[in-house]
CSV table of C-alpha atoms in Angstrom, one decimal:
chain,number,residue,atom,x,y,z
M,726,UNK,CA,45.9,57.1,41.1
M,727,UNK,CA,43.8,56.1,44.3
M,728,UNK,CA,43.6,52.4,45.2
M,729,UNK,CA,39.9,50.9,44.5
M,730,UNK,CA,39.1,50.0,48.3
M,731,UNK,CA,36.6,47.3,48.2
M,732,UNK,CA,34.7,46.6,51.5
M,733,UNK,CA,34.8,43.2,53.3
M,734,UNK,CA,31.2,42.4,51.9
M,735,UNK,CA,32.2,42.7,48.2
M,736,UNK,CA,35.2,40.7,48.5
M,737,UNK,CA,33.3,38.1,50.1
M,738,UNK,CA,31.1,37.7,47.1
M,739,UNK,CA,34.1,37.6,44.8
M,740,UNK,CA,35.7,35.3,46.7
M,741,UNK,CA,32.5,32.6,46.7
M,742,UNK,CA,31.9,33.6,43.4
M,743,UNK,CA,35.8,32.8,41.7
M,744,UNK,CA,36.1,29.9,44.8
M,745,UNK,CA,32.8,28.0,43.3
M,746,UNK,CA,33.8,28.7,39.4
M,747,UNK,CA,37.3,27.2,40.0
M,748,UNK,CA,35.9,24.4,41.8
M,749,UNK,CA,33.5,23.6,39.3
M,750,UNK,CA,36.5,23.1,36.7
M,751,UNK,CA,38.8,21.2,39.2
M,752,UNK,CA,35.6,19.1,39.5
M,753,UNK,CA,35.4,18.4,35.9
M,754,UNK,CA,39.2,17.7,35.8
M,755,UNK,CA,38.7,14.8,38.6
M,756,UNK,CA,36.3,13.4,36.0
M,757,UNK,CA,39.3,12.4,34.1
M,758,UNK,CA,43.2,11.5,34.8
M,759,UNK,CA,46.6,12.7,33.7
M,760,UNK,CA,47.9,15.8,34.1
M,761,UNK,CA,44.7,17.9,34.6
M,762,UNK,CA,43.8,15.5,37.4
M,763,UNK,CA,47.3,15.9,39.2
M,764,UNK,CA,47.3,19.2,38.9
M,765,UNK,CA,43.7,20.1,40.3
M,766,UNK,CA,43.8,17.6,42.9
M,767,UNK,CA,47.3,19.8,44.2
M,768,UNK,CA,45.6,23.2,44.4
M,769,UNK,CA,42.8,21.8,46.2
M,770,UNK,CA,44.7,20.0,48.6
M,771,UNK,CA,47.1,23.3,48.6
M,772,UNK,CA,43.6,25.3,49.9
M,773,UNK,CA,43.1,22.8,51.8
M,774,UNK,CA,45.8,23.1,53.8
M,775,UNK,CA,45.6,26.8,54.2
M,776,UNK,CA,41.9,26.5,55.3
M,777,UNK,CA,42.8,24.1,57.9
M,778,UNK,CA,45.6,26.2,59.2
M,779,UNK,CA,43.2,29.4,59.2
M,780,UNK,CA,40.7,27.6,60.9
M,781,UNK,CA,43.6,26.8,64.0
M,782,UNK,CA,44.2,30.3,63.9
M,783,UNK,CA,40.5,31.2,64.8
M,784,UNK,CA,40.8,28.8,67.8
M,785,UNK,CA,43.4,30.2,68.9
M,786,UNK,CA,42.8,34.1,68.5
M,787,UNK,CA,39.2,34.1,70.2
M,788,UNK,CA,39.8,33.1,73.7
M,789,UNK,CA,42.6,36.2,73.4
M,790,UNK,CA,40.1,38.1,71.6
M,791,UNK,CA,37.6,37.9,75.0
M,792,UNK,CA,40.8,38.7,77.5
M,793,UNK,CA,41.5,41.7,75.3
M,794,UNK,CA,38.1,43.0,74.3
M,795,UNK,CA,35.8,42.0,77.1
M,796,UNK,CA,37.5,42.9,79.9
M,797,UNK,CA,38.2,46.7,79.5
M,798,UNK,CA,34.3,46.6,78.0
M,799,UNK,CA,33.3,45.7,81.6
M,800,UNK,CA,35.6,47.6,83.9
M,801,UNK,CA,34.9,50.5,81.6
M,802,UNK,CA,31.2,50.6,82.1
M,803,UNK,CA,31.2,50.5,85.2
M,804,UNK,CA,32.8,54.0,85.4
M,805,UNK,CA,30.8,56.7,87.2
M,806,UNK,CA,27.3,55.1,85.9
M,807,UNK,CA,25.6,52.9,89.0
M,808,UNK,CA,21.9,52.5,88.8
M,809,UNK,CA,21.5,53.6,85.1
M,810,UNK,CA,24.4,51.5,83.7
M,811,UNK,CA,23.0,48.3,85.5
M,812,UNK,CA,19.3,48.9,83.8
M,813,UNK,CA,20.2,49.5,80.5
M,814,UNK,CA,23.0,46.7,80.3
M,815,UNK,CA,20.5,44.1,82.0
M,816,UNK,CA,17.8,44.9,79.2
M,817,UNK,CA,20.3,45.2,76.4
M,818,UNK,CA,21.8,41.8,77.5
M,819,UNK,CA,17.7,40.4,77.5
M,820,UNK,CA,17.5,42.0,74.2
M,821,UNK,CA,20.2,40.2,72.8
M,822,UNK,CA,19.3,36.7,74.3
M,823,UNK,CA,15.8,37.2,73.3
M,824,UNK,CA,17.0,37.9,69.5
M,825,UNK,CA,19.0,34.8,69.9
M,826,UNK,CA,15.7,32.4,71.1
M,827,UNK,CA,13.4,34.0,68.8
M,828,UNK,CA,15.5,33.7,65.3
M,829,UNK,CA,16.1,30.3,67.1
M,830,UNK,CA,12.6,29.4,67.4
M,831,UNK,CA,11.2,31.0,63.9
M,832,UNK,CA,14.2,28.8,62.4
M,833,UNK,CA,13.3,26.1,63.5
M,834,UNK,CA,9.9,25.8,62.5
M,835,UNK,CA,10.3,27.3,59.5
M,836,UNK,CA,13.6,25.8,58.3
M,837,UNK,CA,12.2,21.9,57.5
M,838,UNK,CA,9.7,23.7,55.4
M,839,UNK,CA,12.0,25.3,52.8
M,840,UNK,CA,15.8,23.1,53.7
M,841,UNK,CA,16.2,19.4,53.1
M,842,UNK,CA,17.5,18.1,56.2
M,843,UNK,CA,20.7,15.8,56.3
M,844,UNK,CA,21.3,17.6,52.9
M,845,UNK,CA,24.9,18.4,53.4
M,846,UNK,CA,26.1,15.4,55.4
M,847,UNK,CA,24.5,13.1,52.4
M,848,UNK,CA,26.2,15.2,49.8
M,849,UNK,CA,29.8,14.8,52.0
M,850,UNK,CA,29.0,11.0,52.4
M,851,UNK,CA,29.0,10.7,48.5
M,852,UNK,CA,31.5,13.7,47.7
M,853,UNK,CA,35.1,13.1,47.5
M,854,UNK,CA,37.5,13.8,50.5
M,855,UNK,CA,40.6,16.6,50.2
M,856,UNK,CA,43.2,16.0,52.6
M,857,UNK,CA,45.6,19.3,53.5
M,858,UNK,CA,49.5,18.8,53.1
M,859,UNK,CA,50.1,20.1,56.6
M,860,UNK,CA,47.9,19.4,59.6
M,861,UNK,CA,49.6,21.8,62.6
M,862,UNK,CA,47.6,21.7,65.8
M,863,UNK,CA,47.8,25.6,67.4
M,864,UNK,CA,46.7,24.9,70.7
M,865,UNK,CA,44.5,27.9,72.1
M,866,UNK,CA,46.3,29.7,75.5
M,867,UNK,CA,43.4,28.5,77.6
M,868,UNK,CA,39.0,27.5,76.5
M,869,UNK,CA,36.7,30.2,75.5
M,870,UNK,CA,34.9,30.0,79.1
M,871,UNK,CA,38.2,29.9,81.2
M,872,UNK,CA,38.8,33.2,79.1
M,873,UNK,CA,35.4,34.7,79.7
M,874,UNK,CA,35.6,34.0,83.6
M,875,UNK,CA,38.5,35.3,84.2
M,876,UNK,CA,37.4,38.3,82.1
M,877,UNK,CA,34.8,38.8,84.6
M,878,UNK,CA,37.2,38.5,88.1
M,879,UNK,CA,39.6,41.1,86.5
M,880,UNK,CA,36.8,43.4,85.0
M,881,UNK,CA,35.0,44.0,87.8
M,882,UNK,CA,38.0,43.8,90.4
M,883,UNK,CA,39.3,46.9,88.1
M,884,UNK,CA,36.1,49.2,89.2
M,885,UNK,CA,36.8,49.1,92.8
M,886,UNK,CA,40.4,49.1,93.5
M,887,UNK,CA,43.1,51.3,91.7
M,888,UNK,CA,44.5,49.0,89.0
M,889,UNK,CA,45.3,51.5,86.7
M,890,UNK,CA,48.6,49.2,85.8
M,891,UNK,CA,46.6,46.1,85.2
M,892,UNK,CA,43.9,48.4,83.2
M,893,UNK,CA,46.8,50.2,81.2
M,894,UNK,CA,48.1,46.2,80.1
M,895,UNK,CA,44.8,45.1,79.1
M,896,UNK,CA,43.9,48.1,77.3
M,897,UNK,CA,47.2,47.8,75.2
M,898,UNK,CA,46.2,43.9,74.8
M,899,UNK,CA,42.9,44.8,73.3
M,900,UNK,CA,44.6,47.3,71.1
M,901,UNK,CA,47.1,44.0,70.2
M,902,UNK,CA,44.1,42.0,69.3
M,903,UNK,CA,42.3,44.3,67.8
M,904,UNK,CA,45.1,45.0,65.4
M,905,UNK,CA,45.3,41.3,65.1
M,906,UNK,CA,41.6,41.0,63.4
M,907,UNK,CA,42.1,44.1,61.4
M,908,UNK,CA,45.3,43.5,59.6
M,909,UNK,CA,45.3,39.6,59.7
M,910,UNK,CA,42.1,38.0,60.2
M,911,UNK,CA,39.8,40.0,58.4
M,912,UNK,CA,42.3,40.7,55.1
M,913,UNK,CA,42.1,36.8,55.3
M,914,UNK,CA,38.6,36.0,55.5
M,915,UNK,CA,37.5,35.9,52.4
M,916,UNK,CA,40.3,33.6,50.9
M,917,UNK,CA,39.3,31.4,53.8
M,918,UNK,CA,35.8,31.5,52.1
M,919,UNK,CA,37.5,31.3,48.8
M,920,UNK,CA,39.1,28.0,49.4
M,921,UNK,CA,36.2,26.2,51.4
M,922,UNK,CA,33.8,27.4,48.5
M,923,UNK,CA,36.4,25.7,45.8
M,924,UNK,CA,36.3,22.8,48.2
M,925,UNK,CA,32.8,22.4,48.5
M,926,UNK,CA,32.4,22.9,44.9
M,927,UNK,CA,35.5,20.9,43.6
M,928,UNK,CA,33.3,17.9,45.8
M,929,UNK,CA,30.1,18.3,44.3
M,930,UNK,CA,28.7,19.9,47.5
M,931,UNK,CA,27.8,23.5,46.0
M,932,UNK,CA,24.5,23.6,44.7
M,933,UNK,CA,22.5,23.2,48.5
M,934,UNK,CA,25.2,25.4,49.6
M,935,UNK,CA,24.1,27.9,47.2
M,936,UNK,CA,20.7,27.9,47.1
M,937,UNK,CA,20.1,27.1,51.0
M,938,UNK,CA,22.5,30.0,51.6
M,939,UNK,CA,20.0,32.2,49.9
M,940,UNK,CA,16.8,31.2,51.8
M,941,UNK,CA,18.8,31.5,54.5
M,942,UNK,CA,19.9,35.0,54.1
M,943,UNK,CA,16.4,36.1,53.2
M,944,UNK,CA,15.2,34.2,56.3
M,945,UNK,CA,17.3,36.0,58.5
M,946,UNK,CA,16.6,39.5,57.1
M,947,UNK,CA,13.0,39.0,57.6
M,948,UNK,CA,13.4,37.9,61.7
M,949,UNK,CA,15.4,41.0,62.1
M,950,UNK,CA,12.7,43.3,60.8
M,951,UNK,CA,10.1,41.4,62.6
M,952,UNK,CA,12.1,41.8,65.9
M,953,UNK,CA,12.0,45.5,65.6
M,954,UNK,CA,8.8,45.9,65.4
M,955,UNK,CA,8.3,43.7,68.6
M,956,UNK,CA,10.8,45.6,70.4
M,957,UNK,CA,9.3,49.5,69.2
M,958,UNK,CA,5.8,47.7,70.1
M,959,UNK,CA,6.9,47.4,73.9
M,960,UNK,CA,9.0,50.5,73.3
M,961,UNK,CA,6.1,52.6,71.9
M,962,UNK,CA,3.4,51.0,74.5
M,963,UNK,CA,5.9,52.1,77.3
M,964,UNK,CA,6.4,55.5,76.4
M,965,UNK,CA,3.0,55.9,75.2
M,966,UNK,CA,4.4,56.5,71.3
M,967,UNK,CA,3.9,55.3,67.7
M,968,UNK,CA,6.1,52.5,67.5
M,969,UNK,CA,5.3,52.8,63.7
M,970,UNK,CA,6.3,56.2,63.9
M,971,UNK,CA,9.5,56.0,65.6
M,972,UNK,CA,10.3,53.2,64.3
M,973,UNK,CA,9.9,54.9,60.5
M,974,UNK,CA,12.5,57.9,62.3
M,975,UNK,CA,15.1,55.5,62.9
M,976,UNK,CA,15.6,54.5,58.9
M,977,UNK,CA,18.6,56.3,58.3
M,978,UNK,CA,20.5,54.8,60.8
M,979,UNK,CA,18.7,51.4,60.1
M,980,UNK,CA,20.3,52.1,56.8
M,981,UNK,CA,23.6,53.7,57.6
M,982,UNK,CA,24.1,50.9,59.7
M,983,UNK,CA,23.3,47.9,56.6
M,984,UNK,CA,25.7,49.8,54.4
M,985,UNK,CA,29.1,50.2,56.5
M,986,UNK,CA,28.0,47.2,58.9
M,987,UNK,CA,29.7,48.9,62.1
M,988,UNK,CA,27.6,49.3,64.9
M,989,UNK,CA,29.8,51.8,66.5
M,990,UNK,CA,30.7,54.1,63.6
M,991,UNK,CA,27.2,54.6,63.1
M,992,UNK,CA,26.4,56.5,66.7
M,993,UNK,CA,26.3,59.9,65.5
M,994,UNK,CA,23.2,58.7,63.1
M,995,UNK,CA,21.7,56.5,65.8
M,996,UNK,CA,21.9,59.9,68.1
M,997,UNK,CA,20.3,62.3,65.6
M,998,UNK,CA,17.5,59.7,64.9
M,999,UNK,CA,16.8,59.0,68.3
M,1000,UNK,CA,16.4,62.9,69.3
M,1001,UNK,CA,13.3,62.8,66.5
M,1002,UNK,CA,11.6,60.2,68.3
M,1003,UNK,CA,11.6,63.1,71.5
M,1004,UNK,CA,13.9,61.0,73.3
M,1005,UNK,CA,15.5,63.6,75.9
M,1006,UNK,CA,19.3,64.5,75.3
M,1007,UNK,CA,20.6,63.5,78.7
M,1008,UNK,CA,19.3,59.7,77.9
M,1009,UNK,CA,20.1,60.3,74.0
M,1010,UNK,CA,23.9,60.9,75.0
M,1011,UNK,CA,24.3,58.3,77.8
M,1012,UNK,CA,22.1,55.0,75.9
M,1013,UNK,CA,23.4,54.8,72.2
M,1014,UNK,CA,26.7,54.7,72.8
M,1015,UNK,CA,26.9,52.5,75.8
M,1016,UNK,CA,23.9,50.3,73.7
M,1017,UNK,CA,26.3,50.3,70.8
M,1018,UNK,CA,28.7,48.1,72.6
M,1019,UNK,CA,26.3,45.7,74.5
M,1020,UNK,CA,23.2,45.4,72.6
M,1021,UNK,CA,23.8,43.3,69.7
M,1022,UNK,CA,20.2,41.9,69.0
M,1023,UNK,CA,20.2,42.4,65.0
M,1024,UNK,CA,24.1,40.2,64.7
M,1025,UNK,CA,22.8,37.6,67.0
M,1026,UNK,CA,19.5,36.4,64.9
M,1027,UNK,CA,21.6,36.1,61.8
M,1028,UNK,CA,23.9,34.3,63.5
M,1029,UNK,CA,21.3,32.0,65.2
M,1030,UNK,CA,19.4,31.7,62.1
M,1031,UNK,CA,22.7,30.5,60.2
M,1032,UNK,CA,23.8,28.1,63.2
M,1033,UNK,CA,19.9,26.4,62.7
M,1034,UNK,CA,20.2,26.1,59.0
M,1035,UNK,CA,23.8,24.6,59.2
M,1036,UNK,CA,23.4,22.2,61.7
M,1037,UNK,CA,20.0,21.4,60.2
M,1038,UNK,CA,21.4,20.2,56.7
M,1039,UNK,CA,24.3,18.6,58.3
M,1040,UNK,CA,21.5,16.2,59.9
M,1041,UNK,CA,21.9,17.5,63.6
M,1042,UNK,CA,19.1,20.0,64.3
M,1043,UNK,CA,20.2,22.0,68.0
M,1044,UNK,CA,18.5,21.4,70.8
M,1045,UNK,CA,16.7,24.2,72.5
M,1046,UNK,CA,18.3,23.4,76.1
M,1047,UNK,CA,21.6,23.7,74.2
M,1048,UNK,CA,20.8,26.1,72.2
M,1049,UNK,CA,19.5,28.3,75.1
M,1050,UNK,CA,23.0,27.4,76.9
M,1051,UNK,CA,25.1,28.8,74.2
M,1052,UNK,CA,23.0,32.1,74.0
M,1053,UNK,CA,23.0,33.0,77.9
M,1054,UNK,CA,26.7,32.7,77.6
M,1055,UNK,CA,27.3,34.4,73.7
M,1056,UNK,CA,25.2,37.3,74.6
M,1057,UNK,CA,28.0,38.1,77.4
M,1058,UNK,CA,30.9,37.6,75.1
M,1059,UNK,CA,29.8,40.1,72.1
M,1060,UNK,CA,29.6,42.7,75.0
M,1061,UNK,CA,32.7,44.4,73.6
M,1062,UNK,CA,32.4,42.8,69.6
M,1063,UNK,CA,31.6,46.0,67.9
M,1064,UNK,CA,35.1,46.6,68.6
M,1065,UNK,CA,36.3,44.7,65.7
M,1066,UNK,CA,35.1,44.2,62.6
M,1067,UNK,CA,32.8,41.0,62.9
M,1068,UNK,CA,33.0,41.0,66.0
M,1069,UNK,CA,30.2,38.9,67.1
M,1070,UNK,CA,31.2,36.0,64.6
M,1071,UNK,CA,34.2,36.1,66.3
M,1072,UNK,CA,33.8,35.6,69.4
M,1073,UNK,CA,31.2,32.8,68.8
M,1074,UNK,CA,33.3,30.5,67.0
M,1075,UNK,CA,34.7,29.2,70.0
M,1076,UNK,CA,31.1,28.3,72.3
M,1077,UNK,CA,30.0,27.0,68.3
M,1078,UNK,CA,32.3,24.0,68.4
M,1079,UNK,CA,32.8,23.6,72.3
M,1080,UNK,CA,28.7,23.6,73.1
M,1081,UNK,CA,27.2,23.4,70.1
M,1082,UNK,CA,29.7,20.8,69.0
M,1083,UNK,CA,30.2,22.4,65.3
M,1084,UNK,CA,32.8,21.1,63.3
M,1085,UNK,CA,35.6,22.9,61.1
M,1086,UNK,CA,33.5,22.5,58.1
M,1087,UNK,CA,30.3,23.3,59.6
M,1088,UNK,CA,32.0,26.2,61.1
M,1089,UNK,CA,33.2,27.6,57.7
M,1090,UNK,CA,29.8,27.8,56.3
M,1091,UNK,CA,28.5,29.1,58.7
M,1092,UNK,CA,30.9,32.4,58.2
M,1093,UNK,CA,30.4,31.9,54.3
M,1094,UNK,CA,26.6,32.3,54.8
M,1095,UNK,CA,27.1,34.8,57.4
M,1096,UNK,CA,29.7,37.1,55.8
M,1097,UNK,CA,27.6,36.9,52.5
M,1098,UNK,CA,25.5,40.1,53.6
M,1099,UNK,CA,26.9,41.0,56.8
M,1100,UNK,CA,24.9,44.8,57.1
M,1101,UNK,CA,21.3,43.7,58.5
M,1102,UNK,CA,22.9,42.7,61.7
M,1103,UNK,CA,24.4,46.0,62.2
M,1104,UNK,CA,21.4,47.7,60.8
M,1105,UNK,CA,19.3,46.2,63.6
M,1106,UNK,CA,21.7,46.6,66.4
M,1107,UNK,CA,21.6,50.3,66.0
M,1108,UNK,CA,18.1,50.7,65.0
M,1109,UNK,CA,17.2,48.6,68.3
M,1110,UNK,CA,19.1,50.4,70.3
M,1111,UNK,CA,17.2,53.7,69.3
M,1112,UNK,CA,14.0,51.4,71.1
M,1113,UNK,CA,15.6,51.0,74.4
M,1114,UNK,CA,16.2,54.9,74.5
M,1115,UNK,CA,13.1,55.1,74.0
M,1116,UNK,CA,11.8,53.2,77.1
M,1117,UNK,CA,14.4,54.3,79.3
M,1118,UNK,CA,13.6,58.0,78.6
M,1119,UNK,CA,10.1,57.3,79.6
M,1120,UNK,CA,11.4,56.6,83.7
M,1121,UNK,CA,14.7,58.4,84.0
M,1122,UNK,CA,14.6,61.5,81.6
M,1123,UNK,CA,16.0,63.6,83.9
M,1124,UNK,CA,18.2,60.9,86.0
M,1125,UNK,CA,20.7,59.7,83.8
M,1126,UNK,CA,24.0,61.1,83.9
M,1127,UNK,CA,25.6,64.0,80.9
M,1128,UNK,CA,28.7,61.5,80.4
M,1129,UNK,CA,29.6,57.6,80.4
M,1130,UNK,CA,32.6,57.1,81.8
């Protein structure tokens, strides 16, 4: 008999589900003493300790995870594409930080509305504390930004001199960190979530989690709809189109792309739907797949609409300057993110703690909330990328070259 292959997203909600029942019952055991108390108190110290060492882990995987991913992504672009390439990264990269400030600023007037500021931080103040048996410090190989610059020197050195030995060992890198995320990190992701959410609930913590998570979600599904019909809007008004109309074309990839959350495996849709909306072939072939791997507008408001909603019921709302800091330099570092499976929470775990000064905990639910329906980020990556086609084809239809790369 065939194995039952359950995706990432339905193992996520398993794992919150079981992880908050369990923690409910160790929570009732703490109520009383004996044995019951002993032996609750060890498993949750026992996750504990696994959560802390998984959270090292992350720390120290990213910055290798930009060396390996990021720099092929840029000396690989820049193969054989001049003019064209520059344009359509430049807007993808505006798209993306524009996504970023806009789920930013919608958040955060919306946010106090509906979320009870300071509501975590009071409910940690009162809950009880879980220490882990082991505390090991994994020291990362360098910071996220020493990683991203020299990313950059050795990227774009590649395109203009003949390093085909220095591409050849960062190629296989990527491979090694790819392989990394797929077979380790992933696999492990949701008993990371597992354990916080038996934490949290063990503590007392998981009814805000649960419900704020929610309105969060919702939230965050809404801005990315919303964003797409700004960006076919400008699309549609350049090209002299129905934004309504294209934008209706583009479903099944919009779709496509919220059920197997891969902005990459979802190019051939992305193509076909694009042709509808008369987009030439020429711009068809050369934008979706180079959009796929820079334009991540859809991944990057539900991340910034999870980082507001975090920091806000931890009692330490994000300033915009900051804020605005952290996305000019995130919307460079998911350039190559659709490489890996959740890719773009991956690489922003790192600029999350070191400029947005997130802690380990805040960190986890972040992912918890973020992993809990990971597909409408995908979902609007691709779709958004069918608009840019769109205004591209309306200056260079018959400029753009047959092949990328």
């Amino acid at each position: 008999m065939k194995k039952i292959k359950l995706s990432l997203f339905v193992k996520v909600l398993i794992a919150i589900a079981l992880g908050s029942a369990l923690g409910l019952l160790f929570g009732l055991a703490f109520r009383g003493d004996g044995f019951l108390y002993g032996l609750s108190m060890f498993f949750v110290r026992l996750f504990k300790t696994f959560n802390v060492l998984f959270a090292q882990l992350l720390k120290f995987i990213v910055p290798l995870l930009v060396l390996g991913l990021v720099t092929p992504a840029i000396y690989g672009l820049g193969k054989g594409a001049g003019k064209m390439l520059l344009i359509v990264v430049g807007v993808a990269y505006l798209s993306t930080v524009c996504a970023g400030l806009f789920a930013y600023g919608s958040a955060s007037a919306f946010f106090p509305h509906i979320l009870q500021e300071g509501d975590l931080s009071k409910g940690t103040a009162e809950a009880l504390k879980f220490e882990p048996y082991i505390d090991l410090q994994i020291k990362p190989l360098c910071d996220i930004l020493t990683a991203l610059c020299l990313s950059f020197m050795v990227g774009v050195c590649c395109i203009y001199i003949k390093g085909d030995t220095l591409r050849r060992w960062f190629d296989e890198f990527g491979e090694v960190v790819k392989m990394t995320i797929e077979k380790a990190i992933i696999p492990l992701m949701p008993f990371y979530i597992f354990t916080m959410m038996c934490e949290m609930s063990a503590a007392g913590k998981m009814a805000v989690v649960v419900g704020s998570g929610v309105k969060v979600i919702a939230t965050g599904v809404v801005l990315s709809i919303l964003y797409l019909v700004i960006q076919y809007a400008v699309a549609g008004a350049i090209a002299g189109k129905n934004p309504f109309k294209c934008l209706w074309n583009m479903l099944p990839a919009y779709l496509t792309g919220f059920s197997i959350c891969s902005s990459s495996a979802v190019i051939p849709v992305t193509t076909e739907c694009t042709r509808k909306n008369g987009v030439s072939e020429e711009v068809v072939n050369f934008v979706v797949p180079l959009c796929s791997n820079v334009h991540m507008c859809g991944s990057v408001i539900k991340l910034a609409t999870t980082a507001v909603a975090v920091a806000l019921m931890m009692g330490r709302p994000i300033p915009f300057a900051l804020f605005f800091n952290f996305m000019l330099i995130l919307a460079v570092a998911t350039v190559a993110s659709p490489g890996v499976m959740s890719g773009v929470l991956m690489a922003s775990v790192g600029f999350l703690e070191s400029i947005l000064g997130f802690t380990p905990e805040m960190t986890a639910l972040l992912m918890t909330i973020y992993l809990a329906l990971d597909g409408y980020g995908p979902a609007c990556n691709v779709t958004g990328d069918g608009a840019i086609a769109l205004g591209v084809d309306r200056f260079f239809r018959k400029s753009v070259p047959q092949e990328r790369g």
